[in-house]
Amino acid sequence: MQRLAIAERPNWREKATEYGFRFHTMHGEPYWCEDAYYQFTLAQIEKLEAVTGELHQMCLQVVDKVVNSEELLAKFRIPKHTWDFVRTSWKTSQPSLYSRLDLAWDGQTDAKLLENNADTPTSLYEAAFFQWIWLEDQLSAGNLPAGSDQFNSLQEKLIDRFAALHQQHGFSWLHFACCRDTDEDRGTVQYLQDCATEAGLPSEFLYIDEIGLGEKGQFTDVHDQVIGNLFKLYPWEFMLRETFSTKLADAGVRWLEPAWKSIISNKALLPMLWKMFPNHPNLLPAYFAEDNVPAMDKYVVKPLFSREGANIRIVENGKEIARVDGPYGEEGMIVQQFHPLPKFGDSYTLIGSWLIDDRPAGIGLREDRDLITQDLSRFYPHTFIE
């Protein structure tokens, strides 16, 4: 795993505008970066693929354990009035679309799972589409070694998955929704909607706050059309606590992601994995903060529902050495042994490893000068060679 300097494409900003990539720069800071790229070997990519697939299957075993235990559902802070709703989504095999595992890996030692973004993962468009365009352009320009490839079948697998949802799972129509006022979320949803269209699955977009409630308790769109299938880039931990959560079980909606994803997008997953698969080479010791936590020289405290690094703290020898503020934490915390991200120059690098329909499908890499990866951490493209 190497970080190699490369000339930027002279016209990449124009291309970003052409393809609707409106969040390549955020708050005046570069988000998409291509003055360098990460190069892997084929053997390293095959290792990443195998680890990703195995970890995902382990996560699914956690779901099965949690839905069958009221004690664990409570431990995961899933509201009691939604237990049957979450449980039924698993028991009836409600289909999922995608997930992203965040891994710490230097290309040599064992990759370590930091968390699972199984509900509303972003950085998809740039991983699936824009870094592939970068690869094609740099190969055409002769700026990459001959035979350079990319671990990236994301778009192809997304289209295949939407086609399967349409043809095999009876999704005749799919609504897409996200919050207002976020270019990143809107861009991610637009990309997914484009993939659904390519797969022949008709769809329509609306904002989360435009979802209505019909006379018979069904959710409706702005045209009073009943919503039967809905992709929502909106966290389950929010939805399960809102007023209309009492209507979820009766509304007749098939959700992407399904409600059982509320279990593995939850940081409570991490101590459960460690308990079920102790000393697994790709896991880090992790514990519920309210339980007996063994002494560790260096550890990370994470809220159960944290996103984009919010409210995460790193402690070394009893002293806090890094923290990010945010709105989370009241729901409870977990403690995970610290594991260093590989450092290249002055930045730490995180690998996001994607799954589509439970299958490893590609990676995206993020960099940050701080120890905690956040929403503005920079995205860099990658390649692999034989």
mmCIF file of C-alpha atoms in Angstrom:
data_model
loop_
_atom_site.group_PDB
_atom_site.id
_atom_site.type_symbol
_atom_site.label_atom_id
_atom_site.label_comp_id
_atom_site.label_asym_id
_atom_site.label_seq_id
_atom_site.Cartn_x
_atom_site.Cartn_y
_atom_site.Cartn_z
ATOM 1 C CA MET A 1 0.000 0.000 0.000
ATOM 2 C CA GLN A 2 1.739 3.128 -1.242
ATOM 3 C CA ARG A 3 0.755 6.773 -1.530
ATOM 4 C CA LEU A 4 2.089 8.071 -4.836
ATOM 5 C CA ALA A 5 2.143 11.620 -6.171
ATOM 6 C CA ILE A 6 0.494 12.231 -9.559
ATOM 7 C CA ALA A 7 -0.437 15.223 -11.697
ATOM 8 C CA GLU A 8 -4.040 16.322 -11.345
ATOM 9 C CA ARG A 9 -6.218 16.149 -14.431
ATOM 10 C CA PRO A 10 -6.237 19.729 -15.731
ATOM 11 C CA ASN A 11 -10.000 19.665 -16.326
ATOM 12 C CA TRP A 12 -11.264 17.670 -13.344
ATOM 13 C CA ARG A 13 -13.262 20.537 -11.861
ATOM 14 C CA GLU A 14 -15.083 21.034 -15.151
ATOM 15 C CA LYS A 15 -15.779 17.301 -15.235
ATOM 16 C CA ALA A 16 -17.082 17.442 -11.678
ATOM 17 C CA THR A 17 -19.489 20.206 -12.706
ATOM 18 C CA GLU A 18 -20.524 18.265 -15.812
ATOM 19 C CA TYR A 19 -21.295 15.141 -13.767
ATOM 20 C CA GLY A 20 -23.065 16.988 -10.946
ATOM 21 C CA PHE A 21 -20.322 16.466 -8.344
ATOM 22 C CA ARG A 22 -21.206 19.624 -6.406
ATOM 23 C CA PHE A 23 -19.523 18.736 -3.122
ATOM 24 C CA HIS A 24 -15.920 18.236 -4.338
ATOM 25 C CA THR A 25 -15.092 21.310 -2.234
ATOM 26 C CA MET A 26 -16.929 21.907 1.042
ATOM 27 C CA HIS A 27 -16.767 24.976 3.269
ATOM 28 C CA GLY A 28 -13.811 26.218 1.245
ATOM 29 C CA GLU A 29 -11.832 23.022 1.903
ATOM 30 C CA PRO A 30 -10.971 20.393 -0.735
ATOM 31 C CA TYR A 31 -12.899 17.158 -0.280
ATOM 32 C CA TRP A 32 -12.010 15.369 -3.532
ATOM 33 C CA CYS A 33 -8.219 15.336 -4.010
ATOM 34 C CA GLU A 34 -6.131 13.858 -6.828
ATOM 35 C CA ASP A 35 -2.622 15.204 -6.355
ATOM 36 C CA ALA A 36 -1.829 11.674 -5.145
ATOM 37 C CA TYR A 37 -3.360 8.208 -5.204
ATOM 38 C CA TYR A 38 -3.050 4.955 -3.272
ATOM 39 C CA GLN A 39 -1.615 1.913 -4.998
ATOM 40 C CA PHE A 40 -2.264 -1.652 -3.833
ATOM 41 C CA THR A 41 -1.167 -5.021 -5.127
ATOM 42 C CA LEU A 42 -3.691 -7.562 -6.406
ATOM 43 C CA ALA A 43 -2.896 -9.780 -3.399
ATOM 44 C CA GLN A 44 -3.709 -6.911 -1.026
ATOM 45 C CA ILE A 45 -7.033 -6.258 -2.765
ATOM 46 C CA GLU A 46 -7.916 -9.956 -2.584
ATOM 47 C CA LYS A 47 -7.120 -9.863 1.133
ATOM 48 C CA LEU A 48 -9.331 -6.802 1.652
ATOM 49 C CA GLU A 49 -12.144 -8.462 -0.280
ATOM 50 C CA ALA A 50 -11.951 -11.635 1.819
ATOM 51 C CA VAL A 51 -11.800 -9.749 5.125
ATOM 52 C CA THR A 52 -14.745 -7.540 4.142
ATOM 53 C CA GLY A 53 -16.892 -10.531 3.214
ATOM 54 C CA GLU A 54 -16.064 -12.386 6.426
ATOM 55 C CA LEU A 55 -16.690 -9.387 8.695
ATOM 56 C CA HIS A 56 -20.030 -8.726 7.034
ATOM 57 C CA GLN A 57 -21.199 -12.293 7.628
ATOM 58 C CA MET A 58 -20.149 -11.963 11.275
ATOM 59 C CA CYS A 59 -22.221 -8.777 11.528
ATOM 60 C CA LEU A 60 -25.273 -10.627 10.185
ATOM 61 C CA GLN A 61 -24.820 -13.215 12.942
ATOM 62 C CA VAL A 62 -24.994 -10.364 15.453
ATOM 63 C CA VAL A 63 -28.333 -9.252 13.972
ATOM 64 C CA ASP A 64 -29.737 -12.740 14.387
ATOM 65 C CA LYS A 65 -28.650 -12.845 18.025
ATOM 66 C CA VAL A 66 -29.947 -9.362 18.898
ATOM 67 C CA VAL A 67 -33.430 -9.677 17.353
ATOM 68 C CA ASN A 68 -33.978 -12.809 19.434
ATOM 69 C CA SER A 69 -33.093 -11.112 22.725
ATOM 70 C CA GLU A 70 -35.102 -8.363 24.411
ATOM 71 C CA GLU A 71 -32.132 -7.743 26.686
ATOM 72 C CA LEU A 72 -29.898 -7.049 23.701
ATOM 73 C CA LEU A 73 -32.483 -4.940 21.888
ATOM 74 C CA ALA A 74 -32.575 -2.782 25.003
ATOM 75 C CA LYS A 75 -28.773 -2.774 25.177
ATOM 76 C CA PHE A 76 -28.700 -1.451 21.600
ATOM 77 C CA ARG A 77 -31.089 1.345 22.709
ATOM 78 C CA ILE A 78 -33.711 0.347 20.169
ATOM 79 C CA PRO A 79 -37.022 1.814 21.403
ATOM 80 C CA LYS A 80 -39.247 -0.890 22.848
ATOM 81 C CA HIS A 81 -42.285 0.040 20.763
ATOM 82 C CA THR A 82 -40.270 -0.735 17.591
ATOM 83 C CA TRP A 83 -38.840 -4.116 18.647
ATOM 84 C CA ASP A 84 -41.396 -6.129 16.677
ATOM 85 C CA PHE A 85 -40.938 -3.880 13.658
ATOM 86 C CA VAL A 86 -37.149 -4.382 13.678
ATOM 87 C CA ARG A 87 -37.460 -8.084 14.457
ATOM 88 C CA THR A 88 -39.988 -8.676 11.639
ATOM 89 C CA SER A 89 -37.743 -6.946 9.084
ATOM 90 C CA TRP A 90 -35.091 -9.590 9.829
ATOM 91 C CA LYS A 91 -37.400 -12.592 10.158
ATOM 92 C CA THR A 92 -38.998 -11.808 6.782
ATOM 93 C CA SER A 93 -35.591 -11.287 5.099
ATOM 94 C CA GLN A 94 -36.262 -7.707 4.043
ATOM 95 C CA PRO A 95 -33.651 -7.017 1.329
ATOM 96 C CA SER A 96 -30.783 -4.579 1.766
ATOM 97 C CA LEU A 97 -28.821 -2.517 -0.729
ATOM 98 C CA TYR A 98 -25.387 -1.534 0.572
ATOM 99 C CA SER A 99 -23.003 -1.121 3.513
ATOM 100 C CA ARG A 100 -19.531 0.282 4.156
ATOM 101 C CA LEU A 101 -17.038 -1.099 6.645
ATOM 102 C CA ASP A 102 -14.417 1.337 7.936
ATOM 103 C CA LEU A 103 -11.076 -0.438 8.218
ATOM 104 C CA ALA A 104 -7.659 0.489 9.571
ATOM 105 C CA TRP A 105 -5.049 -1.215 7.413
ATOM 106 C CA ASP A 106 -1.488 -0.554 6.309
ATOM 107 C CA GLY A 107 -1.455 -3.275 3.637
ATOM 108 C CA GLN A 108 0.683 -5.627 5.730
ATOM 109 C CA THR A 109 -0.725 -6.381 9.190
ATOM 110 C CA ASP A 110 -4.276 -7.568 9.891
ATOM 111 C CA ALA A 111 -6.978 -5.090 8.868
ATOM 112 C CA LYS A 112 -9.066 -3.965 11.856
ATOM 113 C CA LEU A 113 -12.761 -3.093 11.809
ATOM 114 C CA LEU A 114 -13.364 0.346 13.302
ATOM 115 C CA GLU A 115 -17.109 0.493 12.607
ATOM 116 C CA ASN A 116 -19.874 -0.493 10.219
ATOM 117 C CA ASN A 117 -21.741 2.172 8.254
ATOM 118 C CA ALA A 118 -24.621 -0.125 7.398
ATOM 119 C CA ASP A 119 -27.555 2.275 7.280
ATOM 120 C CA THR A 120 -26.784 5.585 5.561
ATOM 121 C CA PRO A 121 -23.223 5.388 4.212
ATOM 122 C CA THR A 122 -22.089 8.268 2.027
ATOM 123 C CA SER A 123 -18.919 8.781 -0.078
ATOM 124 C CA LEU A 124 -20.584 6.365 -2.517
ATOM 125 C CA TYR A 125 -20.751 8.555 -5.623
ATOM 126 C CA GLU A 126 -17.085 9.471 -5.428
ATOM 127 C CA ALA A 127 -16.060 5.850 -4.741
ATOM 128 C CA ALA A 128 -18.306 4.245 -7.362
ATOM 129 C CA PHE A 129 -18.218 6.786 -10.156
ATOM 130 C CA PHE A 130 -15.840 9.713 -9.927
ATOM 131 C CA GLN A 131 -12.712 7.766 -8.973
ATOM 132 C CA TRP A 132 -13.426 5.374 -11.875
ATOM 133 C CA ILE A 133 -13.530 8.342 -14.280
ATOM 134 C CA TRP A 134 -10.217 9.455 -12.736
ATOM 135 C CA LEU A 135 -8.707 6.016 -13.448
ATOM 136 C CA GLU A 136 -9.829 6.020 -17.085
ATOM 137 C CA ASP A 137 -8.538 9.552 -17.645
ATOM 138 C CA GLN A 138 -5.158 8.915 -16.024
ATOM 139 C CA LEU A 139 -4.697 5.668 -17.950
ATOM 140 C CA SER A 140 -5.511 7.490 -21.192
ATOM 141 C CA ALA A 141 -3.004 10.197 -20.293
ATOM 142 C CA GLY A 142 -0.306 7.586 -19.635
ATOM 143 C CA ASN A 143 0.135 8.747 -16.041
ATOM 144 C CA LEU A 144 -0.373 5.324 -14.436
ATOM 145 C CA PRO A 145 1.630 2.100 -14.741
ATOM 146 C CA ALA A 146 0.400 -0.193 -17.512
ATOM 147 C CA GLY A 147 -2.152 -2.659 -16.236
ATOM 148 C CA SER A 148 -3.342 -0.439 -13.389
ATOM 149 C CA ASP A 149 -6.849 -1.358 -12.272
ATOM 150 C CA GLN A 150 -9.210 -0.366 -9.478
ATOM 151 C CA PHE A 151 -11.120 -2.405 -6.893
ATOM 152 C CA ASN A 152 -14.441 -0.977 -7.968
ATOM 153 C CA SER A 153 -17.457 -2.861 -9.293
ATOM 154 C CA LEU A 154 -19.798 -0.650 -7.282
ATOM 155 C CA GLN A 155 -21.835 0.868 -10.092
ATOM 156 C CA GLU A 156 -22.253 -2.446 -11.902
ATOM 157 C CA LYS A 157 -23.353 -4.202 -8.699
ATOM 158 C CA LEU A 158 -25.703 -1.364 -7.731
ATOM 159 C CA ILE A 159 -27.464 -1.574 -11.088
ATOM 160 C CA ASP A 160 -27.662 -5.366 -10.798
ATOM 161 C CA ARG A 161 -29.085 -5.054 -7.294
ATOM 162 C CA PHE A 162 -31.758 -2.559 -8.332
ATOM 163 C CA ALA A 163 -32.661 -4.854 -11.232
ATOM 164 C CA ALA A 164 -33.035 -7.773 -8.800
ATOM 165 C CA LEU A 165 -35.173 -5.684 -6.439
ATOM 166 C CA HIS A 166 -37.371 -4.808 -9.415
ATOM 167 C CA GLN A 167 -37.614 -8.229 -11.014
ATOM 168 C CA GLN A 168 -37.273 -10.673 -8.108
ATOM 169 C CA HIS A 169 -38.417 -8.766 -5.016
ATOM 170 C CA GLY A 170 -41.408 -7.011 -6.571
ATOM 171 C CA PHE A 171 -40.210 -3.414 -6.290
ATOM 172 C CA SER A 172 -42.393 -1.974 -9.049
ATOM 173 C CA TRP A 173 -41.645 1.591 -7.979
ATOM 174 C CA LEU A 174 -39.090 3.111 -5.595
ATOM 175 C CA HIS A 175 -39.205 6.445 -3.805
ATOM 176 C CA PHE A 176 -35.915 8.057 -2.774
ATOM 177 C CA ALA A 177 -35.609 10.520 0.105
ATOM 178 C CA CYS A 178 -33.044 12.515 2.074
ATOM 179 C CA CYS A 179 -32.863 15.688 4.160
ATOM 180 C CA ARG A 180 -32.754 19.142 2.646
ATOM 181 C CA ASP A 181 -29.751 21.456 2.584
ATOM 182 C CA THR A 182 -26.987 18.893 2.112
ATOM 183 C CA ASP A 183 -25.351 18.673 -1.311
ATOM 184 C CA GLU A 184 -23.584 15.453 -0.346
ATOM 185 C CA ASP A 185 -26.740 13.590 0.646
ATOM 186 C CA ARG A 186 -28.682 14.892 -2.335
ATOM 187 C CA GLY A 187 -25.835 13.948 -4.694
ATOM 188 C CA THR A 188 -25.622 10.446 -3.218
ATOM 189 C CA VAL A 189 -29.363 9.880 -3.591
ATOM 190 C CA GLN A 190 -29.388 11.280 -7.136
ATOM 191 C CA TYR A 191 -26.613 8.865 -8.073
ATOM 192 C CA LEU A 192 -28.512 5.914 -6.608
ATOM 193 C CA GLN A 193 -31.659 7.025 -8.420
ATOM 194 C CA ASP A 194 -29.692 7.134 -11.682
ATOM 195 C CA CYS A 195 -28.513 3.556 -11.032
ATOM 196 C CA ALA A 196 -32.117 2.469 -10.391
ATOM 197 C CA THR A 197 -33.203 4.102 -13.639
ATOM 198 C CA GLU A 198 -30.402 2.305 -15.490
ATOM 199 C CA ALA A 199 -31.744 -0.958 -14.011
ATOM 200 C CA GLY A 200 -35.241 -0.227 -15.322
ATOM 201 C CA LEU A 201 -36.703 0.485 -11.877
ATOM 202 C CA PRO A 202 -39.032 3.536 -11.972
ATOM 203 C CA SER A 203 -38.490 6.007 -9.145
ATOM 204 C CA GLU A 204 -39.319 9.394 -7.717
ATOM 205 C CA PHE A 205 -37.520 11.705 -5.290
ATOM 206 C CA LEU A 206 -38.916 13.619 -2.331
ATOM 207 C CA TYR A 207 -37.465 15.141 0.809
ATOM 208 C CA ILE A 208 -37.969 13.374 4.129
ATOM 209 C CA ASP A 209 -40.101 16.240 5.458
ATOM 210 C CA GLU A 210 -42.455 15.874 2.470
ATOM 211 C CA ILE A 211 -43.565 12.377 3.464
ATOM 212 C CA GLY A 212 -47.200 12.494 4.519
ATOM 213 C CA LEU A 213 -49.572 10.181 6.329
ATOM 214 C CA GLY A 214 -52.659 8.986 4.464
ATOM 215 C CA GLU A 215 -56.119 8.274 5.866
ATOM 216 C CA LYS A 216 -55.405 4.549 6.157
ATOM 217 C CA GLY A 217 -52.076 5.018 7.933
ATOM 218 C CA GLN A 218 -49.973 4.693 4.783
ATOM 219 C CA PHE A 219 -47.081 7.006 4.001
ATOM 220 C CA THR A 220 -47.675 9.216 0.952
ATOM 221 C CA ASP A 221 -45.651 11.470 -1.325
ATOM 222 C CA VAL A 222 -46.383 15.062 -2.405
ATOM 223 C CA HIS A 223 -48.848 13.764 -5.017
ATOM 224 C CA ASP A 224 -50.711 11.725 -2.371
ATOM 225 C CA GLN A 225 -49.343 8.591 -4.010
ATOM 226 C CA VAL A 226 -48.919 5.732 -1.524
ATOM 227 C CA ILE A 227 -45.261 4.932 -0.811
ATOM 228 C CA GLY A 228 -44.695 1.186 -1.044
ATOM 229 C CA ASN A 229 -40.890 1.063 -1.291
ATOM 230 C CA LEU A 230 -38.619 3.788 0.029
ATOM 231 C CA PHE A 231 -34.858 4.339 0.017
ATOM 232 C CA LYS A 232 -34.082 6.841 2.767
ATOM 233 C CA LEU A 233 -30.747 8.460 3.430
ATOM 234 C CA TYR A 234 -31.940 9.139 6.950
ATOM 235 C CA PRO A 235 -30.796 7.277 10.065
ATOM 236 C CA TRP A 236 -32.926 4.615 11.700
ATOM 237 C CA GLU A 237 -31.954 5.850 15.152
ATOM 238 C CA PHE A 238 -33.756 9.122 14.301
ATOM 239 C CA MET A 239 -36.765 7.471 12.664
ATOM 240 C CA LEU A 240 -37.379 5.018 15.495
ATOM 241 C CA ARG A 241 -37.688 7.902 17.957
ATOM 242 C CA GLU A 242 -39.945 10.239 15.980
ATOM 243 C CA THR A 243 -43.697 10.617 16.387
ATOM 244 C CA PHE A 244 -44.572 8.644 13.254
ATOM 245 C CA SER A 245 -42.463 5.675 14.443
ATOM 246 C CA THR A 246 -45.688 4.289 15.928
ATOM 247 C CA LYS A 247 -46.979 4.015 12.340
ATOM 248 C CA LEU A 248 -43.957 2.206 10.886
ATOM 249 C CA ALA A 249 -45.205 -1.340 11.413
ATOM 250 C CA ASP A 250 -48.576 -0.697 9.757
ATOM 251 C CA ALA A 251 -47.554 1.592 6.901
ATOM 252 C CA GLY A 252 -46.717 -1.286 4.562
ATOM 253 C CA VAL A 253 -43.417 0.224 3.371
ATOM 254 C CA ARG A 254 -40.406 -1.814 2.360
ATOM 255 C CA TRP A 255 -37.419 0.219 3.436
ATOM 256 C CA LEU A 256 -33.950 0.485 2.004
ATOM 257 C CA GLU A 257 -32.120 0.082 4.223
ATOM 258 C CA PRO A 258 -34.372 -2.376 6.144
ATOM 259 C CA ALA A 259 -34.980 -1.789 9.849
ATOM 260 C CA TRP A 260 -32.633 -4.612 10.903
ATOM 261 C CA LYS A 261 -29.780 -2.393 9.730
ATOM 262 C CA SER A 262 -30.451 -0.322 12.878
ATOM 263 C CA ILE A 263 -28.588 -3.088 14.710
ATOM 264 C CA ILE A 264 -25.363 -3.218 12.702
ATOM 265 C CA SER A 265 -25.117 0.533 12.054
ATOM 266 C CA ASN A 266 -25.046 0.889 15.834
ATOM 267 C CA LYS A 267 -21.673 1.044 17.641
ATOM 268 C CA ALA A 268 -23.083 -1.539 20.074
ATOM 269 C CA LEU A 269 -22.223 -3.929 17.249
ATOM 270 C CA LEU A 270 -18.530 -3.675 18.176
ATOM 271 C CA PRO A 271 -18.637 -5.131 21.705
ATOM 272 C CA MET A 272 -21.092 -7.765 20.467
ATOM 273 C CA LEU A 273 -18.680 -8.840 17.740
ATOM 274 C CA TRP A 274 -15.813 -9.030 20.235
ATOM 275 C CA LYS A 275 -17.935 -11.128 22.590
ATOM 276 C CA MET A 276 -19.115 -13.509 19.843
ATOM 277 C CA PHE A 277 -15.772 -13.741 18.016
ATOM 278 C CA PRO A 278 -13.143 -13.113 20.717
ATOM 279 C CA ASN A 279 -9.592 -12.463 19.511
ATOM 280 C CA HIS A 280 -10.614 -12.506 15.852
ATOM 281 C CA PRO A 281 -7.657 -11.035 13.941
ATOM 282 C CA ASN A 282 -9.805 -8.375 12.242
ATOM 283 C CA LEU A 283 -11.561 -7.149 15.389
ATOM 284 C CA LEU A 284 -10.485 -4.824 18.176
ATOM 285 C CA PRO A 285 -11.378 -5.423 21.829
ATOM 286 C CA ALA A 286 -14.571 -3.458 22.519
ATOM 287 C CA TYR A 287 -16.931 -3.179 25.491
ATOM 288 C CA PHE A 288 -20.083 -1.410 26.593
ATOM 289 C CA ALA A 289 -19.022 1.521 28.761
ATOM 290 C CA GLU A 290 -21.521 0.537 31.464
ATOM 291 C CA ASP A 291 -19.996 -2.952 31.748
ATOM 292 C CA ASN A 292 -16.674 -3.967 33.268
ATOM 293 C CA VAL A 293 -14.114 -2.496 30.880
ATOM 294 C CA PRO A 294 -10.577 -3.925 31.169
ATOM 295 C CA ALA A 295 -7.785 -1.412 31.627
ATOM 296 C CA MET A 296 -6.292 -0.236 28.324
ATOM 297 C CA ASP A 297 -3.416 2.201 27.839
ATOM 298 C CA LYS A 298 -5.059 3.761 24.805
ATOM 299 C CA TYR A 299 -8.689 3.529 23.816
ATOM 300 C CA VAL A 300 -11.503 5.238 21.915
ATOM 301 C CA VAL A 301 -14.869 6.192 23.409
ATOM 302 C CA LYS A 302 -17.710 6.171 20.880
ATOM 303 C CA PRO A 303 -21.416 6.955 21.286
ATOM 304 C CA LEU A 304 -23.734 4.208 20.058
ATOM 305 C CA PHE A 305 -25.175 6.477 17.352
ATOM 306 C CA SER A 306 -22.246 8.710 16.369
ATOM 307 C CA ARG A 307 -21.795 9.748 12.724
ATOM 308 C CA GLU A 308 -18.930 11.478 10.916
ATOM 309 C CA GLY A 309 -16.696 11.126 13.994
ATOM 310 C CA ALA A 310 -19.022 13.185 16.220
ATOM 311 C CA ASN A 311 -18.539 12.918 20.014
ATOM 312 C CA ILE A 312 -15.660 10.462 19.665
ATOM 313 C CA ARG A 313 -12.796 10.752 22.157
ATOM 314 C CA ILE A 314 -9.338 9.146 22.178
ATOM 315 C CA VAL A 315 -7.744 8.581 25.586
ATOM 316 C CA GLU A 316 -4.106 7.657 26.279
ATOM 317 C CA ASN A 317 -2.845 6.872 29.771
ATOM 318 C CA GLY A 318 -5.915 8.504 31.266
ATOM 319 C CA LYS A 319 -5.530 11.730 29.283
ATOM 320 C CA GLU A 320 -7.764 12.784 26.384
ATOM 321 C CA ILE A 321 -5.590 13.348 23.295
ATOM 322 C CA ALA A 322 -8.295 13.919 20.650
ATOM 323 C CA ARG A 323 -12.004 14.642 20.555
ATOM 324 C CA VAL A 324 -14.775 15.787 18.223
ATOM 325 C CA ASP A 325 -17.838 17.551 19.612
ATOM 326 C CA GLY A 326 -21.365 16.818 18.476
ATOM 327 C CA PRO A 327 -24.946 15.961 19.460
ATOM 328 C CA TYR A 328 -24.531 12.313 20.485
ATOM 329 C CA GLY A 329 -23.726 10.451 23.679
ATOM 330 C CA GLU A 330 -26.855 10.446 25.847
ATOM 331 C CA GLU A 331 -27.829 7.073 24.376
ATOM 332 C CA GLY A 332 -24.740 5.376 25.832
ATOM 333 C CA MET A 333 -21.144 4.684 24.849
ATOM 334 C CA ILE A 334 -18.806 1.886 23.909
ATOM 335 C CA VAL A 335 -15.068 1.660 24.523
ATOM 336 C CA GLN A 336 -12.821 0.234 21.794
ATOM 337 C CA GLN A 337 -9.104 -0.404 21.949
ATOM 338 C CA PHE A 338 -7.216 2.228 19.960
ATOM 339 C CA HIS A 339 -5.614 1.058 16.745
ATOM 340 C CA PRO A 340 -3.528 3.515 14.712
ATOM 341 C CA LEU A 341 -4.489 4.402 11.182
ATOM 342 C CA PRO A 342 -1.506 4.218 8.820
ATOM 343 C CA LYS A 343 0.169 7.592 8.459
ATOM 344 C CA PHE A 344 1.383 8.953 5.132
ATOM 345 C CA GLY A 345 3.199 12.268 5.491
ATOM 346 C CA ASP A 346 1.127 14.344 7.892
ATOM 347 C CA SER A 347 -2.166 12.498 7.334
ATOM 348 C CA TYR A 348 -3.904 9.368 8.601
ATOM 349 C CA THR A 349 -5.663 7.130 6.079
ATOM 350 C CA LEU A 350 -8.917 5.181 6.502
ATOM 351 C CA ILE A 351 -10.246 2.536 4.077
ATOM 352 C CA GLY A 352 -13.972 2.372 3.444
ATOM 353 C CA SER A 353 -14.772 -1.095 2.094
ATOM 354 C CA TRP A 354 -18.121 -1.365 0.337
ATOM 355 C CA LEU A 355 -20.617 -4.193 0.018
ATOM 356 C CA ILE A 356 -23.538 -4.304 -2.405
ATOM 357 C CA ASP A 357 -26.115 -7.045 -1.782
ATOM 358 C CA ASP A 358 -23.799 -8.591 0.836
ATOM 359 C CA ARG A 359 -20.876 -8.817 -1.614
ATOM 360 C CA PRO A 360 -17.602 -6.862 -1.415
ATOM 361 C CA ALA A 361 -17.634 -4.351 -4.269
ATOM 362 C CA GLY A 362 -14.892 -1.746 -3.927
ATOM 363 C CA ILE A 363 -13.088 0.716 -1.675
ATOM 364 C CA GLY A 364 -12.684 4.422 -1.090
ATOM 365 C CA LEU A 365 -9.905 6.079 0.919
ATOM 366 C CA ARG A 366 -10.166 9.083 3.211
ATOM 367 C CA GLU A 367 -7.356 11.164 4.697
ATOM 368 C CA ASP A 368 -7.243 13.513 7.648
ATOM 369 C CA ARG A 369 -4.492 15.295 9.542
ATOM 370 C CA ASP A 370 -6.425 14.592 12.736
ATOM 371 C CA LEU A 371 -6.675 11.177 14.383
ATOM 372 C CA ILE A 372 -10.472 11.100 13.977
ATOM 373 C CA THR A 373 -11.866 10.852 10.445
ATOM 374 C CA GLN A 374 -14.733 13.314 9.931
ATOM 375 C CA ASP A 375 -17.173 14.464 7.248
ATOM 376 C CA LEU A 376 -14.659 16.800 5.591
ATOM 377 C CA SER A 377 -11.799 14.282 5.532
ATOM 378 C CA ARG A 378 -10.303 14.224 2.040
ATOM 379 C CA PHE A 379 -11.141 11.517 -0.496
ATOM 380 C CA TYR A 380 -8.292 10.088 -2.616
ATOM 381 C CA PRO A 381 -8.547 7.627 -5.533
ATOM 382 C CA HIS A 382 -6.739 4.281 -5.683
ATOM 383 C CA THR A 383 -5.440 1.651 -8.072
ATOM 384 C CA PHE A 384 -4.020 -1.840 -7.852
ATOM 385 C CA ILE A 385 -1.424 -3.632 -9.942
ATOM 386 C CA GLU A 386 -0.641 -7.342 -10.367
#
